[in-house]
Amino acid sequence: MPKAQEFEQLLKTLGFELQVLELSKTTRTAVDAALAVNCQLGQIAKSIVFKTTTTQKPILVIASGSNRINEEKIAQIIGESVEKANANFVLEKTGFAIGGVAPVGHPEKIETLIDEDLFCYQEIWAAAGNPNSVFKLSPQQLLKITGGRIIKVK
């Protein structure tokens, strides 16, 4: 798992001058992250990896921390049924362990879907590759950095 400085450097290579915060508290869950950075739960951009059931393709859904992802909606958008990925699949496809999955920095491009509710906020927080690091960005920066599609996740 990358250290905060390594992830910050990755963001720079992608053209984004964003500061990564390495915290003493865990940011493994959306609730933990919101408490650690003192923001609303909805401002946490949680990265959840799904797997298509037939083709075994990873799908990254970046949802507002206050929202529950509707798997049927994701399946309709993708055109194939999906299931939550297990820890080994997540690590293999993203390079990150569950609880620290960043929206970028994966070994290969992953289809990314972004919760429209994140665009209700000027600033959001995302995991920076480990369960103790986060970075702040705008929803527009998240869209640009991931090349994702905006969807309704609920």
C-alpha angles and dihedrals in degrees: 000000000000122000119237093260092051092051091046088054090051089054089051092052087054089054099258123122097203127150119232117212117213107201135196089222123071120257093188095124130038090247091051091049094048091051092046095053096030098238137126117282089240090061092065112098101210116197113217120181120214129185125217107238098223106034096028090226119160118241119191115209115191106198137177109264091240095055131087112218116238104220092197090059090050090050091051091051094046095040093231135076116265138199133192109272121240123241095263093051091048092051093045095048101037104026088232134098121239108275093038104049107145122208091239140024098071122152090244134017111277124201104252129202119192125205111243089217090071087070090068087077132066092212130031134178127227135184116267100209103288137054094259103047133077138165133209123230141145122265088245090056089049090053092048097044094049102034085223132156123246113237143160106258099183 
